């Protein structure tokens, strides 16, 4: 199965700061998908097919990448962005998830 | 609006079977998509467990293949998870979600503890 490695594991960002989260796949995948999960709630689809924002996601978020290296970028950190972000691939059986990056507000 | 809701016991004894229901409203599960079960372990690791397609075919994570079964009741617009011979390692929050390739609708999750 394809192993997804997210980095960093945890990070803190100040309001207004640019944030980049990384997801590396053990083998090439066609797309990467990202989820946001706040404490006590279920994961929400955040970015799909590498760069498409899910409904309601602010445009300060963006996604990019190809092959084995993908990233999620927040152009300007806001308070509400503090959450855990997971990457996921559905290109290769079985679907797999990364271990998550916990993004905190500094 | 599409909604998914999990239900089932929150406590299961080791060696017994875990059975959960996902009730779907706002979309008919035979109309399209795949209907998945995903679990999140303490410590945050997430695992895709398997799905039942809109046509009724199933596909499972190889790590669970001998223990898992996903079925459905189309008259109730529900699908089900059965996981056999559970151990404490199966303690997790279980989610149902709509697929394929990515999961665009999720239930709120149900926490299941395996303990005697």
Short mmCIF file of C-alpha atoms in Angstrom, two decimals:
data_model
loop_
_atom_site.label_atom_id
_atom_site.label_comp_id
_atom_site.label_asym_id
_atom_site.label_seq_id
_atom_site.Cartn_x
_atom_site.Cartn_y
_atom_site.Cartn_z
CA UNK A 1 0.00 0.00 0.00
CA UNK A 2 1.04 3.61 -0.50
CA UNK A 3 2.32 5.28 2.64
CA UNK A 4 1.66 8.99 3.01
CA UNK A 5 4.09 10.97 5.17
CA UNK A 6 2.97 14.39 6.36
CA UNK A 7 5.25 17.10 7.66
CA UNK A 8 5.50 18.75 9.99
CA UNK A 9 3.64 16.71 12.59
CA UNK A 10 2.75 19.84 14.51
CA UNK A 11 3.28 23.50 13.84
CA UNK A 12 2.14 26.88 15.11
CA UNK A 13 1.48 29.92 12.97
CA UNK A 14 0.65 33.54 13.74
CA UNK A 15 -2.34 35.31 12.20
CA UNK A 16 -1.37 36.55 8.76
CA UNK A 17 1.49 34.09 8.37
CA UNK A 18 1.85 31.91 5.28
CA UNK A 19 1.62 28.20 6.06
CA UNK A 20 2.65 25.21 3.95
CA UNK A 21 1.87 21.61 4.86
CA UNK A 22 3.51 18.76 2.97
CA UNK A 23 2.43 15.24 2.08
CA UNK A 24 4.83 12.80 0.44
CA UNK A 25 3.71 9.49 -1.06
CA UNK A 26 5.82 6.33 -1.12
CA UNK A 27 4.83 5.85 -4.78
CA UNK A 28 3.41 8.17 -7.37
CA UNK A 29 -0.30 8.99 -7.09
CA UNK A 30 -2.56 10.77 -9.55
CA UNK A 31 -4.17 13.13 -7.06
CA UNK A 32 -4.04 14.09 -3.42
CA UNK A 33 -7.01 15.04 -1.28
CA UNK A 34 -6.98 16.97 1.98
CA UNK A 35 -9.30 17.05 4.99
CA UNK A 36 -9.65 19.45 7.87
CA UNK A 37 -10.66 18.10 11.26
CA UNK A 38 -11.38 20.22 14.28
CA UNK A 39 -11.55 18.64 17.71
CA UNK A 40 -14.79 16.74 18.34
CA UNK A 41 -16.00 16.93 14.75
CA UNK A 42 -15.76 14.66 11.74
CA UNK A 43 -13.22 15.32 8.97
CA UNK A 44 -14.33 17.70 6.24
CA UNK A 45 -13.20 17.44 2.64
CA UNK A 46 -11.06 20.54 2.16
CA UNK A 47 -9.15 20.14 -1.09
CA UNK A 48 -9.80 17.44 -3.68
CA UNK A 49 -7.97 16.32 -6.79
CA UNK A 50 -4.84 18.13 -5.60
CA UNK A 51 -5.98 21.72 -6.12
CA UNK A 52 -9.78 22.03 -6.11
CA UNK A 53 -11.30 23.72 -3.09
CA UNK A 54 -14.31 22.00 -1.57
CA UNK A 55 -17.50 23.97 -1.17
CA UNK A 56 -17.19 26.74 1.40
CA UNK A 57 -13.39 26.60 1.70
CA UNK A 58 -11.87 30.09 1.77
CA UNK A 59 -9.68 31.00 -1.19
CA UNK A 60 -6.70 31.68 1.08
CA UNK A 61 -6.24 27.91 0.85
CA UNK A 62 -4.60 26.28 -2.14
CA UNK A 63 -3.25 22.87 -3.05
CA UNK A 64 -0.54 21.79 -5.44
CA UNK A 65 1.80 18.97 -6.32
CA UNK A 66 2.25 15.93 -8.48
CA UNK A 67 3.76 12.46 -8.40
CA UNK A 68 4.94 11.85 -4.85
CA UNK A 69 5.00 15.38 -3.44
CA UNK A 70 1.97 17.48 -2.56
CA UNK A 71 1.26 20.51 -0.43
CA UNK A 72 -1.54 22.52 1.12
CA UNK A 73 -0.87 26.24 1.53
CA UNK A 74 -2.67 28.86 3.57
CA UNK A 75 -1.87 32.29 2.16
CA UNK A 76 -2.60 34.12 5.40
CA UNK A 77 -3.30 32.19 8.58
CA UNK A 78 -6.55 32.94 10.37
CA UNK A 79 -7.78 31.83 13.79
CA UNK A 80 -10.35 29.45 12.35
CA UNK A 81 -7.68 27.56 10.40
CA UNK A 82 -6.30 25.94 13.55
CA UNK A 83 -7.10 22.26 13.06
CA UNK A 84 -5.55 18.96 12.01
CA UNK A 85 -5.11 18.43 8.28
CA UNK A 86 -4.92 14.97 6.71
CA UNK A 87 -3.91 14.02 3.21
CA UNK A 88 -5.45 10.99 1.49
CA UNK A 89 -4.92 9.15 -1.77
CA UNK A 90 -7.54 7.15 -3.63
CA UNK A 91 -5.50 6.42 -6.73
CA UNK A 92 -4.09 3.11 -5.54
CA UNK A 93 -5.84 0.32 -3.61
CA UNK A 94 -6.27 0.52 -0.70
CA UNK A 95 -7.05 4.16 -0.02
CA UNK A 96 -4.63 5.52 2.58
CA UNK A 97 -4.34 8.55 4.83
CA UNK A 98 -1.42 10.49 6.20
CA UNK A 99 -0.95 10.77 9.96
CA UNK A 100 -2.00 14.41 9.97
CA UNK A 101 -0.46 17.80 10.66
CA UNK A 102 -1.77 19.63 13.69
CA UNK A 103 -1.81 23.35 12.97
CA UNK A 104 -2.04 25.58 16.02
CA UNK A 105 -2.43 29.31 16.41
CA UNK A 106 0.62 31.07 17.77
CA UNK B 1 -28.80 18.03 1.91
CA UNK B 2 -26.96 14.74 2.11
CA UNK B 3 -26.48 13.46 5.62
CA UNK B 4 -24.94 10.28 7.00
CA UNK B 5 -25.38 9.08 10.55
CA UNK B 6 -23.70 6.17 12.28
CA UNK B 7 -25.32 4.20 15.06
CA UNK B 8 -24.40 1.19 17.12
CA UNK B 9 -23.05 0.05 20.47
CA UNK B 10 -20.22 2.02 21.99
CA UNK B 11 -18.79 -0.96 23.85
CA UNK B 12 -17.94 -4.39 22.46
CA UNK B 13 -16.25 -7.28 24.22
CA UNK B 14 -13.06 -8.81 22.83
CA UNK B 15 -13.63 -11.72 20.41
CA UNK B 16 -17.18 -10.54 19.68
CA UNK B 17 -18.47 -8.78 16.55
CA UNK B 18 -18.79 -5.06 16.08
CA UNK B 19 -21.90 -4.02 14.14
CA UNK B 20 -22.65 -0.48 13.01
CA UNK B 21 -25.31 1.11 10.85
CA UNK B 22 -25.00 4.13 8.57
CA UNK B 23 -28.28 5.82 7.72
CA UNK B 24 -28.22 8.05 4.66
CA UNK B 25 -30.69 10.84 3.95
CA UNK B 26 -30.83 13.22 1.03
CA UNK B 27 -29.43 10.69 -1.47
CA UNK B 28 -30.35 7.16 -2.49
CA UNK B 29 -27.39 4.81 -2.05
CA UNK B 30 -28.32 2.85 -5.17
CA UNK B 31 -28.18 5.99 -7.35
CA UNK B 32 -24.42 6.27 -7.43
CA UNK B 33 -21.13 6.51 -5.52
CA UNK B 34 -19.46 4.10 -3.12
CA UNK B 35 -20.35 4.01 0.56
CA UNK B 36 -17.40 3.58 2.84
CA UNK B 37 -16.40 2.89 6.39
CA UNK B 38 -13.34 4.65 7.81
CA UNK B 39 -11.96 4.53 11.32
CA UNK B 40 -9.73 6.81 13.33
CA UNK B 41 -7.66 5.29 16.09
CA UNK B 42 -6.60 6.97 19.33
CA UNK B 43 -3.44 8.80 18.30
CA UNK B 44 -5.11 9.97 15.08
CA UNK B 45 -4.17 7.29 12.53
CA UNK B 46 -7.00 6.88 10.00
CA UNK B 47 -7.78 3.69 8.09
CA UNK B 48 -10.11 3.12 5.16
CA UNK B 49 -11.92 -0.13 5.92
CA UNK B 50 -13.97 -0.81 2.81
CA UNK B 51 -16.98 0.15 0.77
CA UNK B 52 -20.17 -1.10 -0.79
CA UNK B 53 -20.87 0.31 -4.23
CA UNK B 54 -24.19 1.59 -5.50
CA UNK B 55 -24.60 -1.73 -7.33
CA UNK B 56 -23.91 -3.75 -4.18
CA UNK B 57 -20.37 -4.93 -4.86
CA UNK B 58 -17.87 -4.66 -2.04
CA UNK B 59 -14.18 -3.93 -1.67
CA UNK B 60 -12.21 -4.23 1.55
CA UNK B 61 -8.88 -3.17 2.94
CA UNK B 62 -6.63 -6.24 2.70
CA UNK B 63 -5.67 -5.77 6.34
CA UNK B 64 -9.27 -6.53 7.34
CA UNK B 65 -10.40 -8.84 4.57
CA UNK B 66 -10.99 -11.94 6.69
CA UNK B 67 -12.89 -10.08 9.43
CA UNK B 68 -15.01 -7.48 7.66
CA UNK B 69 -18.35 -7.47 5.93
CA UNK B 70 -20.25 -4.50 4.52
CA UNK B 71 -23.87 -4.99 3.53
CA UNK B 72 -26.88 -2.80 2.87
CA UNK B 73 -30.65 -2.50 3.15
CA UNK B 74 -31.76 -0.49 0.15
CA UNK B 75 -35.34 -0.24 1.44
CA UNK B 76 -34.06 1.72 4.44
CA UNK B 77 -31.24 3.47 2.58
CA UNK B 78 -28.76 2.10 5.09
CA UNK B 79 -25.48 0.26 4.92
CA UNK B 80 -23.79 -1.74 7.63
CA UNK B 81 -20.40 -2.68 8.98
CA UNK B 82 -19.65 -5.96 10.68
CA UNK B 83 -16.17 -6.56 12.04
CA UNK B 84 -15.59 -9.97 13.57
CA UNK B 85 -13.25 -11.18 16.29
CA UNK B 86 -12.50 -7.73 17.60
CA UNK B 87 -9.59 -6.96 19.90
CA UNK B 88 -8.62 -3.88 21.86
CA UNK B 89 -6.75 -2.78 18.71
CA UNK B 90 -10.15 -2.14 17.10
CA UNK B 91 -10.97 0.61 19.58
CA UNK B 92 -11.56 3.66 17.39
CA UNK B 93 -14.05 6.23 16.15
CA UNK B 94 -15.89 4.77 13.18
CA UNK B 95 -17.15 6.95 10.36
CA UNK B 96 -19.25 6.27 7.33
CA UNK B 97 -18.59 8.40 4.26
CA UNK B 98 -19.40 8.78 0.58
CA UNK B 99 -16.72 8.01 -2.00
CA UNK B 100 -15.09 7.21 -4.51
CA UNK B 101 -11.49 8.48 -4.67
CA UNK B 102 -12.20 11.07 -1.97
CA UNK B 103 -14.76 11.34 0.80
CA UNK B 104 -17.08 14.28 0.38
CA UNK B 105 -19.74 13.55 2.98
CA UNK B 106 -19.07 12.06 6.41
CA UNK B 107 -21.16 11.01 9.35
CA UNK B 108 -20.49 12.45 12.78
CA UNK B 109 -18.72 9.29 13.89
CA UNK B 110 -19.34 6.77 16.64
CA UNK B 111 -16.73 5.90 19.23
CA UNK B 112 -16.39 2.16 19.82
CA UNK B 113 -14.38 0.77 22.70
CA UNK B 114 -13.37 -2.87 22.78
CA UNK B 115 -13.05 -3.92 26.38
CA UNK B 116 -14.13 -6.71 28.69
#
